[in-house]
């Protein structure tokens, strides 16, 4: 029987090959992709985050775990994608300047694609100018992720850059990431905030309705 705890532990231990095998086994047994994602892969990374916070593991361990997590998510990505969906619009997504965390951003991008959006992934450490350019290039939504309290203010800087470039009114801005709150979104004038990848996709649909 599929062992989601084993997937979670293999992510925590950074065992890429084992993660891949366990995810393949779970899929073969018919476990749905979102259960593998949430109760296996994300759970492992969340638990590792606690160890990291308490100084029980360090950056190298977290990097190896991130690689294992990515290997697992890439296997379930095709299953999270909706088939033959007409594009609902274009979302330009990135992690803000100074911030290298991309796992959550990648999950949000995946869910957006699965919901039917065309996603332009700007990557991580994305400058305000790059977000502005994406808006000029026709994105309907600018989506920013930040995982560090020190990089959160870059979201406000980016919104200001959109205003300065005269493109703020032509896009919706949505934000998210572990330290972000609705209160912060309101404070910096973002159009929306969501806590996780699934609700981010719902939010994007609402924003362009
Ligand atoms: Co870093 N890191 N990290 N890290 N890291 C955190 C964020 C931290 C909370 C760990 C801790 O202390 N507990 C802490 C931040 C503290 C703070 O600011 N308050 C921290 C720190 C301090 C650092 C460094 C400064 C460490 C150092 O060098 N001393 C450094 C900074 C580097 C930088 O960015 N400049 C650093 C580095 C790294 C690694 C490179 C080793 C690695 C990143 C690898 C990668 O992403 N490719 C890493 C990791 C993996 C983490 C933790 C352990 C896990 C993050 C993660 O991927 N979570 C993290 C601890 C934690 O969060 N528990 C931590 C899983 C992911 C699925 O969740 O990203 O929250 P998350 O995304 C969710 C939601 O937030 C939401 O949906 C996602 C899916 O449900 N969401 C959105 C995210 N973006 C959204 C956008 C939306 C909507 C929803 O709309 C646009």
Coordinates of C-alpha atoms and ligand atoms in Angstrom, one line a residue:
X1 CA 0.0 0.0 0.0
X2 CA 1.2 3.5 -0.8
X3 CA 3.1 4.9 2.1
X4 CA 2.8 8.7 2.1
X5 CA 4.8 8.9 5.3
X6 CA 7.7 7.2 3.5
X7 CA 7.5 9.9 0.8
X8 CA 7.5 12.6 3.4
X9 CA 10.5 11.0 5.2
X10 CA 12.4 10.5 1.9
X11 CA 11.9 14.2 1.1
X12 CA 13.2 15.2 4.5
X13 CA 16.2 12.9 4.1
X14 CA 16.9 14.3 0.6
X15 CA 16.6 10.8 -1.0
X16 CA 15.8 11.8 -4.6
X17 CA 15.8 8.4 -6.1
X18 CA 13.7 7.0 -3.3
X19 CA 11.2 9.8 -3.6
X20 CA 10.9 9.2 -7.3
X21 CA 10.3 5.5 -6.8
X22 CA 7.8 6.0 -4.0
X23 CA 5.9 8.6 -6.0
X24 CA 5.8 6.3 -9.0
X25 CA 4.6 3.4 -6.8
X26 CA 1.8 5.6 -5.3
X27 CA 0.7 6.7 -8.7
X28 CA 0.6 3.1 -9.9
X29 CA -1.6 2.3 -7.0
X30 CA -4.0 5.0 -8.0
X31 CA -3.3 7.5 -5.2
X32 CA -4.3 10.9 -6.6
X33 CA -1.6 13.4 -7.4
X34 CA -2.8 16.1 -4.9
X35 CA -2.8 13.6 -2.0
X36 CA 0.8 12.7 -2.9
X37 CA 1.7 16.4 -3.1
X38 CA 0.1 17.5 0.1
X39 CA 0.3 14.5 2.4
X40 CA 3.7 13.3 1.1
X41 CA 6.0 15.9 -0.6
X42 CA 4.8 19.1 1.0
X43 CA 4.5 17.5 4.5
X44 CA 8.1 16.3 4.3
X45 CA 9.3 19.8 3.3
X46 CA 7.2 21.4 6.1
X47 CA 8.7 19.1 8.7
X48 CA 12.2 19.8 7.5
X49 CA 11.4 23.5 7.8
X50 CA 10.8 23.0 11.5
X51 CA 14.1 21.2 11.9
X52 CA 15.8 24.0 9.9
X53 CA 14.2 26.6 12.2
X54 CA 15.4 24.8 15.3
X55 CA 19.0 24.6 14.0
X56 CA 18.8 20.8 13.8
X57 CA 19.6 20.8 10.0
X58 CA 21.4 23.3 7.8
X59 CA 21.2 24.8 4.3
X60 CA 23.0 21.8 2.5
X61 CA 20.4 19.3 3.9
X62 CA 17.6 21.7 2.9
X63 CA 19.0 22.0 -0.6
X64 CA 19.2 18.3 -1.1
X65 CA 15.7 17.9 0.2
X66 CA 14.5 20.6 -2.2
X67 CA 16.1 18.6 -5.1
X68 CA 14.3 15.5 -4.0
X69 CA 11.0 17.4 -3.7
X70 CA 11.4 18.8 -7.2
X71 CA 12.0 15.3 -8.6
X72 CA 8.7 14.2 -7.0
X73 CA 6.7 17.2 -8.1
X74 CA 7.9 16.8 -11.7
X75 CA 6.4 13.3 -11.8
X76 CA 3.0 14.4 -10.7
X77 CA 2.9 17.7 -12.6
X78 CA 1.3 16.2 -15.7
X79 CA -1.5 14.7 -13.6
X80 CA -2.3 18.1 -12.0
X81 CA -2.6 19.7 -15.4
X82 CA -6.1 19.9 -16.9
X83 CA -6.2 18.7 -20.5
X84 CA -7.2 20.8 -23.5
X85 CA -8.2 23.8 -21.4
X86 CA -8.5 27.1 -23.3
X87 CA -6.2 29.7 -21.7
X88 CA -8.0 31.8 -19.0
X89 CA -5.3 34.5 -19.3
X90 CA -1.6 35.0 -18.8
X91 CA 0.0 35.0 -15.3
X92 CA 3.6 36.2 -15.0
X93 CA 4.9 34.6 -11.8
X94 CA 8.2 34.9 -9.9
X95 CA 9.9 35.0 -6.6
X96 CA 10.8 38.6 -5.7
X97 CA 14.3 40.0 -5.9
X98 CA 16.7 38.8 -3.3
X99 CA 14.7 35.6 -2.7
X100 CA 15.8 32.2 -4.0
X101 CA 13.0 30.1 -2.7
X102 CA 11.1 28.6 -5.6
X103 CA 9.4 25.4 -4.5
X104 CA 6.1 27.1 -3.4
X105 CA 6.2 29.4 -6.5
X106 CA 6.6 26.4 -8.7
X107 CA 3.6 24.7 -7.1
X108 CA 1.5 27.8 -7.6
X109 CA 2.6 28.0 -11.2
X110 CA 1.7 24.3 -11.7
X111 CA -1.8 24.8 -10.2
X112 CA -2.3 27.9 -12.3
X113 CA -1.4 26.0 -15.5
X114 CA -3.6 23.1 -14.3
X115 CA -6.5 25.5 -13.9
X116 CA -6.0 26.8 -17.5
X117 CA -3.8 29.8 -17.3
X118 CA -0.8 30.4 -19.5
X119 CA 2.1 30.8 -17.1
X120 CA 5.2 32.8 -17.8
X121 CA 7.6 31.7 -15.1
X122 CA 10.1 34.5 -14.5
X123 CA 12.0 32.3 -12.0
X124 CA 13.4 33.4 -8.7
X125 CA 15.3 36.6 -7.7
X126 CA 13.1 38.5 -10.1
X127 CA 13.7 42.3 -10.3
X128 CA 10.8 44.8 -10.3
X129 CA 11.9 45.7 -13.8
X130 CA 11.4 42.2 -15.0
X131 CA 7.8 42.1 -13.5
X132 CA 7.1 45.5 -15.2
X133 CA 8.4 44.1 -18.5
X134 CA 6.1 41.1 -18.2
X135 CA 3.1 43.4 -17.6
X136 CA 4.1 45.4 -20.7
X137 CA 4.3 42.1 -22.6
X138 CA 0.7 41.5 -21.9
X139 CA 0.4 39.5 -18.7
X140 CA -3.1 39.8 -17.1
X141 CA -1.8 38.9 -13.6
X142 CA 1.5 39.6 -11.9
X143 CA 2.0 37.0 -9.2
X144 CA 4.8 37.4 -6.6
X145 CA 6.1 34.9 -4.1
X146 CA 8.3 35.7 -1.1
X147 CA 9.5 33.4 1.6
X148 CA 11.7 35.8 3.6
X149 CA 10.6 38.6 5.9
X150 CA 13.5 40.6 4.4
X151 CA 12.3 40.2 0.8
X152 CA 8.6 40.9 1.5
X153 CA 9.1 44.7 1.0
X154 CA 10.2 43.9 -2.6
X155 CA 6.6 43.2 -3.3
X156 CA 5.7 46.8 -2.4
X157 CA 8.7 48.0 -4.5
X158 CA 7.5 46.0 -7.5
X159 CA 3.9 47.4 -7.2
X160 CA 5.4 50.9 -7.1
X161 CA 7.5 50.1 -10.2
X162 CA 4.3 49.0 -12.0
X163 CA 2.7 52.3 -11.1
X164 CA 5.8 54.3 -12.1
X165 CA 5.8 52.5 -15.5
X166 CA 2.1 53.3 -16.0
X167 CA 1.0 49.6 -16.1
X168 CA -0.4 49.1 -12.7
X169 CA -4.0 49.5 -13.9
X170 CA -3.7 47.0 -16.7
X171 CA -2.7 44.0 -14.4
X172 CA -4.0 42.4 -11.3
X173 CA -1.4 41.7 -8.6
X174 CA -1.5 38.7 -6.4
X175 CA 1.0 37.7 -3.7
X176 CA 1.7 34.8 -1.4
X177 CA 4.4 32.9 0.5
X178 CA 4.8 31.8 4.1
X179 CA 5.3 35.2 5.8
X180 CA 2.6 37.0 3.7
X181 CA -0.8 37.9 5.2
X182 CA -4.0 39.4 3.9
X183 CA -3.2 42.4 6.1
X184 CA 0.1 42.8 4.3
X185 CA -1.5 42.5 0.9
X186 CA -4.0 45.2 1.8
X187 CA -1.2 47.4 3.2
X188 CA 0.8 47.3 -0.1
X189 CA -2.2 47.5 -2.4
X190 CA -2.1 44.0 -3.9
X191 CA -5.3 42.8 -5.5
X192 CA -5.2 39.4 -3.8
X193 CA -3.4 37.1 -1.4
X194 CA -3.7 33.4 -0.9
X195 CA -2.2 30.9 1.5
X196 CA -1.5 27.9 -0.8
X197 CA -1.2 26.8 -4.4
X198 CA -4.8 25.5 -4.8
X199 CA -6.4 28.7 -3.5
X200 CA -4.0 30.8 -5.6
X201 CA -5.5 29.3 -8.7
X202 CA -9.0 30.0 -7.4
X203 CA -8.0 33.6 -6.6
X204 CA -6.5 34.1 -10.1
X205 CA -9.8 33.0 -11.6
X206 CA -11.7 35.5 -9.5
X207 CA -9.3 38.3 -10.2
X208 CA -9.8 38.1 -13.9
X209 CA -13.6 37.2 -13.9
Ligands
LIG1 CO1 15.0 29.0 3.4 N1 14.1 30.0 4.8 N2 16.5 30.3 3.5 N3 15.9 27.9 2.1 N4 13.6 27.8 3.7 C1 12.8 29.5 5.1 C2 11.7 30.3 4.3 C3 12.7 29.8 6.7 C4 11.2 30.1 7.2 C5 13.3 28.7 7.5 C6 13.2 28.9 9.0 O1 14.0 29.6 9.5 N5 12.2 28.3 9.6 C7 13.6 31.1 6.8 C8 13.0 32.4 6.6 C9 12.8 33.2 8.0 C10 12.2 34.5 7.7 O2 12.4 35.3 6.9 N6 11.2 34.8 8.6 C11 14.6 30.8 5.7 C12 15.9 31.3 5.7 C13 16.3 32.2 6.9 C14 16.8 31.1 4.6 C15 18.2 31.7 4.4 C16 18.4 33.2 4.8 C17 19.1 30.7 5.2 C18 20.6 31.1 5.2 O3 21.2 31.2 4.1 N7 21.1 31.4 6.4 C19 18.5 31.5 2.9 C20 18.0 32.6 2.0 C21 18.3 32.5 0.6 C22 17.6 33.5 -0.3 O4 16.5 33.3 -0.7 N8 18.3 34.6 -0.5 C23 17.6 30.3 2.7 C24 17.9 29.3 1.7 C25 17.1 28.2 1.5 C26 17.5 27.1 0.5 C27 18.2 27.6 -0.8 C28 18.4 26.2 1.2 C29 16.1 26.4 0.3 C30 15.3 26.9 -1.0 C31 15.4 25.9 -2.2 C32 14.5 26.3 -3.2 O5 13.4 26.8 -3.0 N9 14.9 25.9 -4.4 C33 15.3 26.8 1.5 C34 14.1 26.2 1.9 C35 13.7 24.9 1.2 C36 13.4 26.6 3.1 C37 12.2 26.0 3.8 C38 12.8 24.9 4.7 C39 11.1 25.4 2.9 C40 10.5 26.3 1.9 C41 9.6 25.5 1.0 O6 10.0 25.2 -0.1 N10 8.4 25.1 1.6 C42 11.6 27.2 4.6 C43 10.9 26.8 5.9 C44 9.4 26.7 5.7 O7 8.8 27.4 4.9 N11 8.8 25.9 6.6 C45 12.7 28.2 4.6 C46 7.5 24.2 0.9 C47 6.6 25.1 -0.1 C48 5.6 24.1 -0.7 O8 5.9 26.0 0.7 O9 7.2 28.0 -0.2 O10 5.5 28.3 1.8 P1 5.9 27.6 0.5 O11 4.8 27.8 -0.6 C49 3.4 27.6 -0.3 C50 2.7 28.8 0.2 O12 3.5 29.7 0.9 C51 2.0 29.4 -0.9 O13 1.7 28.3 -1.8 C52 2.8 27.3 -1.7 C53 2.3 25.9 -1.9 O14 1.2 25.7 -1.1 N12 2.7 30.4 -1.8 C54 1.9 31.2 -2.6 C55 4.0 30.6 -2.1 N13 4.1 31.5 -3.0 C56 2.9 31.9 -3.3 C57 2.5 32.9 -4.2 C58 1.1 33.1 -4.4 C59 0.2 32.4 -3.6 C60 0.6 31.5 -2.7 O15 0.6 34.0 -5.2 C61 1.4 34.6 -6.1

